[in-house]
Amino acid sequence: MKRLLNTLYVTSADKYLSLDGENVVVLEGKDEIGRIPLHNLDGIVTFGYTGASPALMGACAKRNISLTFMTQSGKFLARISGEVRGNVTLRKQQYQMSENSEKSLEVAKNCILGKLYNTKWILERSARDYPMRLDVKKLKDRSVFLSEMMKDAKQCKDAHTLLGIEGESASVYFSVFDDLILQQKDEFYFHNRNRRPPLDNVNAMLSFAYSLLASLCASALETVGLDPYVGFFHTDRPGRPSLALDMMEELRGVMADRFVLTLINKKVISDKGFIKKESGAVVMDDETRRLFLTHWQNKKKDKIKHPFLGEKIEWGIVPHAQAILLARYIRDDLDEYPPFFWK
């Protein structure tokens, strides 16, 4: 199993990354403000616009350290990668499977089943933990609906039907998402999912968390030798990591949504850390983004028992475990791809 290393997050726009020996150096103008040995890093994510040196890009590619560039709002821009990882046979099998509608549907169905199951149990656990503060019947009704959608997903025969099931289920789940926000209700509210750009504090946090999770999933798939841009549920599109988005579906609720709710409900984040631009877009300021990332890193170190492997692993390793299982399925070592079922 992959060892959980650190990810270096550079959150300010005016920082430049360079290489000095075996260290990544963070510069502000000509001043060095930090350096970290490359052997301690699994990835580097920068939200700055000044960039990184070609020498550092080459060093990261050579050592299989992901170097990801994001906008200040958390939108993915690009990722530096070196030589193609994994054997060519695995990727050829992946490409062949992606062209087979029946086999693609089987993987896609399990990804969506994982998503429906996990969102159902987010509602169930919330109803159990806060029966005096939440409308339990309302949450139970949504949970029952998601259970019915799981049955439909198992039986669906085409990708278009599955897409409809996923969309309707997401709408039902998000219809009660605002109920799960128990603190700071005046500043943190959720009326609907909006993005490109996010128009309120909660959507800004969700979009940022999803960007981080997508990057984590893409890195995990690359590590085991799969192509993160060739998926089974999300259609191929230039620049879109479709397979990473497929895997991310089953992990959105348990890794991103619950994390955002925790930050709000524990008052880790306040509304003072958000900026509303003239366009209506809402983004986090540098300090809030740093706070968000610090807690994200800590969350990745928490342990959970993997439902299929039966082993205790860090949350940050879950995408890597799922990538390994998907690779084993593509190689015909498993009868089906086992989604991540959280409870």
Coordinates of C-alpha atoms in Angstrom, one line a residue:
M1 CA 0.0 0.0 0.0
K2 CA 1.2 3.5 -0.8
R3 CA 2.8 5.4 2.0
L4 CA 0.9 8.7 2.8
L5 CA 3.4 11.5 2.1
N6 CA 2.8 15.2 2.4
T7 CA 1.4 17.5 -0.3
L8 CA 2.9 21.0 -0.4
Y9 CA 0.2 23.6 -1.0
V10 CA 1.3 27.1 -2.1
T11 CA -1.7 29.3 -1.7
S12 CA -0.5 32.8 -2.5
A13 CA -0.5 34.2 -6.0
D14 CA 2.9 35.8 -5.8
K15 CA 5.0 32.8 -4.9
Y16 CA 7.5 31.2 -7.4
L17 CA 8.7 27.6 -7.1
S18 CA 12.3 26.6 -7.9
L19 CA 14.7 23.7 -7.4
D20 CA 17.9 23.8 -5.3
G21 CA 19.6 20.4 -5.2
E22 CA 17.0 18.0 -3.8
N23 CA 14.8 20.7 -2.4
V24 CA 11.8 22.7 -3.7
V25 CA 12.3 26.3 -2.8
V26 CA 9.4 28.8 -2.4
L27 CA 10.4 32.4 -3.4
E28 CA 8.6 35.6 -2.8
G29 CA 10.3 38.0 -5.2
K30 CA 14.0 37.2 -4.6
D31 CA 13.5 36.2 -1.0
E32 CA 13.4 32.5 0.0
I33 CA 10.6 31.9 2.4
G34 CA 10.7 28.1 2.6
R35 CA 12.3 24.9 1.3
I36 CA 11.2 21.3 1.6
P37 CA 13.1 18.1 0.6
L38 CA 11.5 16.5 -2.5
H39 CA 11.8 13.0 -0.9
N40 CA 9.2 14.1 1.7
L41 CA 6.6 15.1 -0.9
D42 CA 4.0 13.1 -2.8
G43 CA 2.6 16.2 -4.6
I44 CA 2.8 19.9 -5.0
V45 CA -0.3 22.1 -5.6
T46 CA 0.2 25.7 -6.4
F47 CA -2.5 28.4 -6.6
G48 CA -0.1 31.1 -7.8
Y49 CA 0.3 32.7 -11.1
T50 CA 4.1 33.3 -11.1
G51 CA 4.8 29.6 -11.9
A52 CA 7.6 27.1 -11.4
S53 CA 11.0 26.6 -12.9
P54 CA 11.6 24.1 -15.7
A55 CA 14.2 22.4 -13.5
L56 CA 11.6 21.8 -10.7
M57 CA 9.1 20.5 -13.3
G58 CA 11.7 18.0 -14.6
A59 CA 12.7 16.9 -11.1
C60 CA 9.0 16.3 -10.1
A61 CA 8.3 14.4 -13.3
K62 CA 11.4 12.2 -12.8
R63 CA 10.4 11.4 -9.2
N64 CA 6.7 10.9 -9.9
I65 CA 5.8 13.9 -7.7
S66 CA 2.6 15.4 -9.1
L67 CA 2.9 19.2 -9.7
T68 CA -0.6 20.7 -10.1
F69 CA -1.4 24.2 -11.1
M70 CA -4.8 25.7 -9.9
T71 CA -6.5 29.1 -10.1
Q72 CA -7.0 31.1 -6.9
S73 CA -10.6 29.8 -6.8
G74 CA -9.5 26.2 -7.0
K75 CA -10.1 25.4 -10.6
F76 CA -7.7 22.9 -12.1
L77 CA -5.4 24.3 -14.8
A78 CA -2.7 21.7 -15.5
R79 CA -0.6 18.9 -14.1
I80 CA 3.0 18.1 -14.8
S81 CA 3.7 14.4 -15.4
G82 CA 6.7 12.5 -16.6
E83 CA 7.0 9.3 -18.5
V84 CA 3.9 7.2 -18.8
R85 CA 3.6 5.1 -15.7
G86 CA 2.4 1.5 -15.5
N87 CA 2.7 -1.2 -18.2
V88 CA 1.3 -0.6 -21.6
T89 CA -0.9 -3.7 -21.4
L90 CA -3.0 -2.3 -18.6
R91 CA -3.7 0.9 -20.5
K92 CA -4.5 -1.0 -23.7
Q93 CA -7.0 -3.0 -21.7
Q94 CA -8.5 0.2 -20.2
Y95 CA -8.9 1.8 -23.6
Q96 CA -10.5 -1.3 -25.0
M97 CA -12.9 -1.5 -22.1
S98 CA -13.8 2.2 -22.5
E99 CA -14.9 1.5 -26.1
N100 CA -17.1 -1.3 -25.0
S101 CA -20.4 0.2 -23.9
E102 CA -21.5 -2.8 -21.8
K103 CA -18.3 -3.1 -19.9
S104 CA -18.1 0.7 -19.4
L105 CA -21.6 0.6 -18.0
E106 CA -20.7 -2.0 -15.4
V107 CA -17.9 0.1 -14.0
A108 CA -20.0 3.3 -14.2
K109 CA -22.9 1.6 -12.4
N110 CA -20.7 0.6 -9.5
C111 CA -19.3 4.1 -9.2
I112 CA -22.8 5.6 -9.0
L113 CA -23.9 2.9 -6.6
G114 CA -21.1 3.9 -4.3
K115 CA -22.2 7.6 -4.6
L116 CA -25.8 6.8 -3.9
Y117 CA -25.0 4.5 -1.0
N118 CA -22.6 7.0 0.6
T119 CA -25.0 10.0 0.3
K120 CA -27.8 7.9 1.7
W121 CA -25.7 7.2 4.8
I122 CA -24.7 10.8 5.2
L123 CA -28.4 11.6 5.6
E124 CA -28.9 8.5 7.8
R125 CA -26.0 9.3 10.1
S126 CA -27.1 13.0 10.4
A127 CA -30.6 12.0 11.4
R128 CA -29.2 9.6 14.0
D129 CA -26.7 12.1 15.4
Y130 CA -28.9 15.2 15.6
P131 CA -32.5 13.9 16.0
M132 CA -33.5 17.0 18.0
R133 CA -32.1 19.5 15.5
L134 CA -33.1 18.0 12.2
D135 CA -36.3 17.0 10.5
V136 CA -35.7 13.3 10.8
K137 CA -38.7 12.3 8.7
K138 CA -37.6 14.6 5.9
L139 CA -34.1 13.0 5.8
K140 CA -35.5 9.5 6.1
D141 CA -37.7 10.1 3.1
R142 CA -34.7 11.2 1.0
S143 CA -32.8 8.2 2.2
V144 CA -35.6 5.9 1.1
F145 CA -35.6 7.6 -2.3
L146 CA -31.9 7.1 -2.7
S147 CA -32.3 3.4 -1.8
E148 CA -34.9 3.1 -4.6
M149 CA -32.5 4.8 -7.0
M150 CA -29.8 2.3 -6.1
K151 CA -32.2 -0.5 -7.2
D152 CA -32.8 1.3 -10.5
A153 CA -29.1 1.9 -11.0
K154 CA -28.3 -1.8 -10.6
Q155 CA -30.9 -2.7 -13.2
C156 CA -30.4 0.1 -15.8
K157 CA -29.3 -1.0 -19.2
D158 CA -27.7 2.1 -20.8
A159 CA -25.5 5.1 -19.9
H160 CA -28.2 7.7 -20.6
T161 CA -30.5 6.1 -18.0
L162 CA -27.7 5.9 -15.5
L163 CA -26.9 9.6 -16.0
G164 CA -30.6 10.5 -15.3
I165 CA -30.6 8.4 -12.1
E166 CA -27.4 10.1 -11.0
G167 CA -28.7 13.6 -11.7
E168 CA -32.1 13.1 -10.0
S169 CA -30.4 11.5 -7.0
A170 CA -28.0 14.4 -6.6
S171 CA -30.9 16.9 -6.8
V172 CA -32.7 15.0 -4.0
Y173 CA -29.6 14.8 -1.8
F174 CA -28.7 18.5 -2.3
S175 CA -32.4 19.5 -1.5
V176 CA -31.6 18.7 2.1
F177 CA -28.0 19.7 2.2
D178 CA -28.8 23.1 3.8
D179 CA -30.5 21.2 6.7
L180 CA -27.1 19.6 7.5
I181 CA -25.6 23.1 8.1
L182 CA -26.2 23.5 11.9
Q183 CA -24.1 26.5 12.7
Q184 CA -23.5 30.0 11.1
K185 CA -26.7 29.7 9.2
D186 CA -26.9 33.4 8.2
E187 CA -23.5 33.3 6.5
F188 CA -23.4 29.7 5.3
Y189 CA -26.5 28.6 3.4
F190 CA -27.1 26.3 0.5
H191 CA -30.0 26.9 -1.9
N192 CA -28.7 24.9 -4.8
R193 CA -25.4 23.7 -6.3
N194 CA -23.8 26.4 -8.4
R195 CA -20.3 26.5 -9.9
R196 CA -18.3 28.2 -12.7
P197 CA -18.4 30.4 -10.7
P198 CA -19.7 29.5 -7.2
L199 CA -22.1 32.2 -5.9
D200 CA -22.0 31.7 -2.1
N201 CA -19.7 30.6 0.6
V202 CA -20.8 26.9 0.8
N203 CA -20.5 26.4 -3.0
A204 CA -17.1 28.1 -3.0
M205 CA -16.0 25.5 -0.3
L206 CA -17.5 22.6 -2.2
S207 CA -15.9 23.5 -5.5
F208 CA -12.6 23.9 -3.8
A209 CA -12.9 20.5 -2.0
Y210 CA -14.0 18.8 -5.3
S211 CA -10.9 20.3 -7.1
L212 CA -8.6 18.9 -4.4
L213 CA -10.3 15.5 -4.5
A214 CA -10.2 15.3 -8.3
S215 CA -6.5 16.0 -8.2
L216 CA -6.0 13.3 -5.6
C217 CA -8.0 10.8 -7.7
A218 CA -6.0 11.6 -10.8
S219 CA -2.7 11.2 -9.1
A220 CA -3.9 7.8 -7.6
L221 CA -4.9 6.5 -11.1
E222 CA -1.6 7.6 -12.6
T223 CA 0.3 5.9 -9.8
V224 CA -1.2 2.5 -10.6
G225 CA -0.7 2.9 -14.3
L226 CA -4.2 3.9 -15.5
D227 CA -5.0 6.9 -17.8
P228 CA -7.0 9.4 -15.7
Y229 CA -8.4 11.0 -18.9
V230 CA -10.2 7.9 -20.3
G231 CA -13.3 7.1 -18.2
F232 CA -16.4 4.9 -18.2
F233 CA -19.1 7.2 -16.9
H234 CA -17.9 10.7 -17.8
T235 CA -17.4 11.1 -21.6
D236 CA -14.0 11.8 -23.0
R237 CA -13.3 15.5 -23.5
P238 CA -9.9 17.2 -24.1
G239 CA -8.4 18.2 -20.9
R240 CA -10.9 16.5 -18.6
P241 CA -9.7 13.7 -16.3
S242 CA -12.8 11.6 -17.0
L243 CA -11.7 8.5 -15.1
A244 CA -10.7 10.6 -12.1
L245 CA -14.2 12.2 -12.1
D246 CA -15.7 8.6 -12.3
M247 CA -13.9 7.5 -9.2
M248 CA -14.6 10.8 -7.5
E249 CA -18.3 10.3 -7.7
E250 CA -18.3 7.6 -4.9
L251 CA -16.0 9.8 -2.7
R252 CA -17.6 13.2 -3.1
G253 CA -20.0 12.9 -0.2
V254 CA -17.8 11.2 2.3
M255 CA -14.5 13.0 1.6
A256 CA -15.6 16.5 0.4
D257 CA -19.2 17.2 1.5
R258 CA -18.7 15.9 5.0
F259 CA -15.4 17.8 5.3
V260 CA -17.0 21.1 4.3
L261 CA -19.9 20.6 6.7
T262 CA -17.4 19.9 9.5
L263 CA -15.5 23.1 8.9
I264 CA -18.8 25.1 9.0
N265 CA -20.4 23.3 11.9
K266 CA -17.3 23.4 14.1
K267 CA -16.8 27.1 13.2
V268 CA -13.3 26.5 11.8
I269 CA -14.1 28.8 8.9
S270 CA -15.9 32.1 9.2
D271 CA -17.6 34.2 6.6
K272 CA -15.0 36.9 7.0
G273 CA -12.6 34.8 4.9
F274 CA -14.7 35.1 1.7
I275 CA -14.5 37.7 -1.1
K276 CA -17.4 38.4 -3.4
K277 CA -16.2 39.7 -6.8
E278 CA -18.0 42.1 -9.2
S279 CA -19.0 39.1 -11.3
G280 CA -20.8 37.6 -8.3
A281 CA -18.2 34.9 -7.9
V282 CA -17.3 34.0 -4.3
V283 CA -13.8 32.9 -3.4
M284 CA -11.8 32.3 -0.3
D285 CA -9.0 34.7 0.7
D286 CA -5.4 33.5 1.2
E287 CA -5.7 32.9 4.9
T288 CA -8.9 31.0 4.7
R289 CA -7.6 28.9 1.9
R290 CA -4.5 28.0 4.0
L291 CA -6.7 27.1 6.9
F292 CA -8.9 24.9 4.6
L293 CA -5.9 23.1 3.3
T294 CA -4.4 22.6 6.7
H295 CA -7.5 20.8 7.8
W296 CA -7.7 18.9 4.5
Q297 CA -4.2 17.5 5.1
N298 CA -5.1 16.5 8.7
K299 CA -8.3 14.8 7.4
K300 CA -6.3 12.8 5.0
K301 CA -4.4 11.3 7.9
D302 CA -7.5 10.1 9.8
K303 CA -7.9 6.3 9.7
I304 CA -10.9 4.3 8.3
K305 CA -11.4 0.6 7.8
H306 CA -11.7 0.0 4.1
P307 CA -15.0 -1.9 3.4
F308 CA -13.6 -4.2 0.8
L309 CA -10.0 -4.7 1.8
G310 CA -10.8 -4.9 5.5
E311 CA -7.7 -2.9 6.4
K312 CA -7.3 0.3 8.4
I313 CA -5.9 3.0 6.1
E314 CA -5.7 6.8 6.0
W315 CA -8.5 8.7 4.2
G316 CA -5.8 10.1 1.9
I317 CA -5.0 6.5 0.7
V318 CA -8.7 5.7 -0.1
P319 CA -8.4 6.9 -3.8
H320 CA -5.2 4.9 -4.2
A321 CA -6.9 1.8 -2.8
Q322 CA -9.8 2.3 -5.2
A323 CA -7.4 2.8 -8.1
I324 CA -5.6 -0.4 -7.3
L325 CA -9.0 -2.3 -7.2
L326 CA -10.0 -0.8 -10.5
A327 CA -6.7 -1.8 -12.1
R328 CA -7.2 -5.3 -10.8
Y329 CA -10.7 -5.4 -12.3
I330 CA -9.4 -4.2 -15.7
R331 CA -6.8 -7.0 -15.6
D332 CA -9.5 -9.5 -14.9
D333 CA -8.2 -10.3 -11.4
L334 CA -11.6 -9.3 -9.9
D335 CA -15.1 -10.2 -11.2
E336 CA -16.3 -6.6 -10.7
Y337 CA -15.0 -3.2 -9.5
P338 CA -15.9 -2.9 -5.8
P339 CA -17.0 0.7 -5.0
F340 CA -16.2 2.4 -1.7
F341 CA -19.2 1.8 0.6
W342 CA -19.0 4.1 3.7
K343 CA -21.2 3.7 6.7

